[in-house]
Amino acid sequence: MADAADIDALSFEQALAELERIVGQLESGQAPLEQSIELYERGALLKAHCEKRLEAARLRVEKIVVGANGQAGAEPAEFN
């Protein structure tokens, strides 16, 4: 089973790099079934971790958006 404790310590970039490596391994089809399941479980935890980090970053950006009058505002950030 994948260990969530070590994933919590990873930065977004570290988690994303590991997730990309796991996707590559799974796409290659070279891993045995049991290992593929373990990789998939860890990949799911890494994906959730990355999503959590991105949401936290989005909220931080919203807090620092500066309005036209120079006052910091709480306007929603636009990411297109």
PDB file of C-alpha atoms in Angstrom:
ATOM      1  CA  MET A   1       0.000   0.000   0.000  1.00  0.00           C
ATOM      2  CA  ALA A   2       1.213   3.524  -0.746  1.00  0.00           C
ATOM      3  CA  ASP A   3       2.408   5.594   2.190  1.00  0.00           C
ATOM      4  CA  ALA A   4       0.710   8.994   2.426  1.00  0.00           C
ATOM      5  CA  ALA A   5       3.053  10.272   5.169  1.00  0.00           C
ATOM      6  CA  ASP A   6       6.071  10.582   2.886  1.00  0.00           C
ATOM      7  CA  ILE A   7       3.958  12.209   0.172  1.00  0.00           C
ATOM      8  CA  ASP A   8       2.894  15.014   2.527  1.00  0.00           C
ATOM      9  CA  ALA A   9       6.551  16.036   2.848  1.00  0.00           C
ATOM     10  CA  LEU A  10       6.994  16.442  -0.930  1.00  0.00           C
ATOM     11  CA  SER A  11       6.901  19.791  -2.682  1.00  0.00           C
ATOM     12  CA  PHE A  12       4.525  20.210  -5.600  1.00  0.00           C
ATOM     13  CA  GLU A  13       7.411  19.842  -8.048  1.00  0.00           C
ATOM     14  CA  GLN A  14       8.730  16.675  -6.406  1.00  0.00           C
ATOM     15  CA  ALA A  15       5.276  15.092  -6.318  1.00  0.00           C
ATOM     16  CA  LEU A  16       4.595  16.005  -9.942  1.00  0.00           C
ATOM     17  CA  ALA A  17       7.940  14.565 -11.083  1.00  0.00           C
ATOM     18  CA  GLU A  18       7.245  11.301  -9.274  1.00  0.00           C
ATOM     19  CA  LEU A  19       3.713  11.188 -10.678  1.00  0.00           C
ATOM     20  CA  GLU A  20       5.097  11.641 -14.200  1.00  0.00           C
ATOM     21  CA  ARG A  21       7.573   8.806 -13.596  1.00  0.00           C
ATOM     22  CA  ILE A  22       4.765   6.531 -12.372  1.00  0.00           C
ATOM     23  CA  VAL A  23       2.592   7.345 -15.383  1.00  0.00           C
ATOM     24  CA  GLY A  24       5.507   6.459 -17.659  1.00  0.00           C
ATOM     25  CA  GLN A  25       6.003   3.130 -15.890  1.00  0.00           C
ATOM     26  CA  LEU A  26       2.308   2.285 -16.107  1.00  0.00           C
ATOM     27  CA  GLU A  27       2.096   3.298 -19.763  1.00  0.00           C
ATOM     28  CA  SER A  28       5.072   1.102 -20.629  1.00  0.00           C
ATOM     29  CA  GLY A  29       3.175  -1.979 -19.470  1.00  0.00           C
ATOM     30  CA  GLN A  30       6.389  -3.501 -18.141  1.00  0.00           C
ATOM     31  CA  ALA A  31       5.431  -3.677 -14.452  1.00  0.00           C
ATOM     32  CA  PRO A  32       3.864  -6.859 -13.081  1.00  0.00           C
ATOM     33  CA  LEU A  33       0.193  -6.616 -12.081  1.00  0.00           C
ATOM     34  CA  GLU A  34       0.772  -6.266  -8.314  1.00  0.00           C
ATOM     35  CA  GLN A  35       3.409  -3.586  -8.820  1.00  0.00           C
ATOM     36  CA  SER A  36       1.119  -1.773 -11.269  1.00  0.00           C
ATOM     37  CA  ILE A  37      -1.616  -1.670  -8.631  1.00  0.00           C
ATOM     38  CA  GLU A  38       0.815  -0.270  -6.055  1.00  0.00           C
ATOM     39  CA  LEU A  39       2.058   2.316  -8.549  1.00  0.00           C
ATOM     40  CA  TYR A  40      -1.520   3.306  -9.352  1.00  0.00           C
ATOM     41  CA  GLU A  41      -2.348   3.716  -5.649  1.00  0.00           C
ATOM     42  CA  ARG A  42       0.702   5.902  -5.086  1.00  0.00           C
ATOM     43  CA  GLY A  43      -0.092   7.877  -8.219  1.00  0.00           C
ATOM     44  CA  ALA A  44      -3.602   8.581  -6.927  1.00  0.00           C
ATOM     45  CA  LEU A  45      -2.154   9.882  -3.646  1.00  0.00           C
ATOM     46  CA  LEU A  46       0.376  12.024  -5.514  1.00  0.00           C
ATOM     47  CA  LYS A  47      -2.368  13.451  -7.744  1.00  0.00           C
ATOM     48  CA  ALA A  48      -4.456  14.384  -4.699  1.00  0.00           C
ATOM     49  CA  HIS A  49      -1.394  15.970  -3.068  1.00  0.00           C
ATOM     50  CA  CYS A  50      -0.668  18.056  -6.181  1.00  0.00           C
ATOM     51  CA  GLU A  51      -4.294  19.186  -6.374  1.00  0.00           C
ATOM     52  CA  LYS A  52      -4.194  20.202  -2.701  1.00  0.00           C
ATOM     53  CA  ARG A  53      -0.983  22.184  -3.226  1.00  0.00           C
ATOM     54  CA  LEU A  54      -2.411  23.923  -6.309  1.00  0.00           C
ATOM     55  CA  GLU A  55      -5.591  24.886  -4.451  1.00  0.00           C
ATOM     56  CA  ALA A  56      -3.524  26.314  -1.586  1.00  0.00           C
ATOM     57  CA  ALA A  57      -1.471  28.335  -4.074  1.00  0.00           C
ATOM     58  CA  ARG A  58      -4.622  29.607  -5.790  1.00  0.00           C
ATOM     59  CA  LEU A  59      -6.020  30.794  -2.461  1.00  0.00           C
ATOM     60  CA  ARG A  60      -2.753  32.563  -1.631  1.00  0.00           C
ATOM     61  CA  VAL A  61      -2.794  34.355  -4.997  1.00  0.00           C
ATOM     62  CA  GLU A  62      -6.382  35.487  -4.405  1.00  0.00           C
ATOM     63  CA  LYS A  63      -5.330  37.036  -1.107  1.00  0.00           C
ATOM     64  CA  ILE A  64      -2.577  39.145  -2.686  1.00  0.00           C
ATOM     65  CA  VAL A  65      -4.454  40.508  -5.695  1.00  0.00           C
ATOM     66  CA  VAL A  66      -4.019  44.282  -5.622  1.00  0.00           C
ATOM     67  CA  GLY A  67      -6.929  46.488  -6.614  1.00  0.00           C
ATOM     68  CA  ALA A  68      -6.747  49.547  -8.878  1.00  0.00           C
ATOM     69  CA  ASN A  69      -6.491  51.874  -5.860  1.00  0.00           C
ATOM     70  CA  GLY A  70      -3.378  50.095  -4.574  1.00  0.00           C
ATOM     71  CA  GLN A  71      -5.235  48.395  -1.750  1.00  0.00           C
ATOM     72  CA  ALA A  72      -4.870  44.672  -1.390  1.00  0.00           C
ATOM     73  CA  GLY A  73      -8.128  42.971  -2.185  1.00  0.00           C
ATOM     74  CA  ALA A  74      -9.658  39.557  -2.069  1.00  0.00           C
ATOM     75  CA  GLU A  75     -10.680  39.346  -5.696  1.00  0.00           C
ATOM     76  CA  PRO A  76     -10.765  35.907  -7.263  1.00  0.00           C
ATOM     77  CA  ALA A  77      -7.731  35.207  -9.413  1.00  0.00           C
ATOM     78  CA  GLU A  78      -8.245  34.368 -13.080  1.00  0.00           C
ATOM     79  CA  PHE A  79      -6.181  31.462 -14.437  1.00  0.00           C
ATOM     80  CA  ASN A  80      -6.806  31.074 -18.154  1.00  0.00           C
TER      81      ASN A  80
END
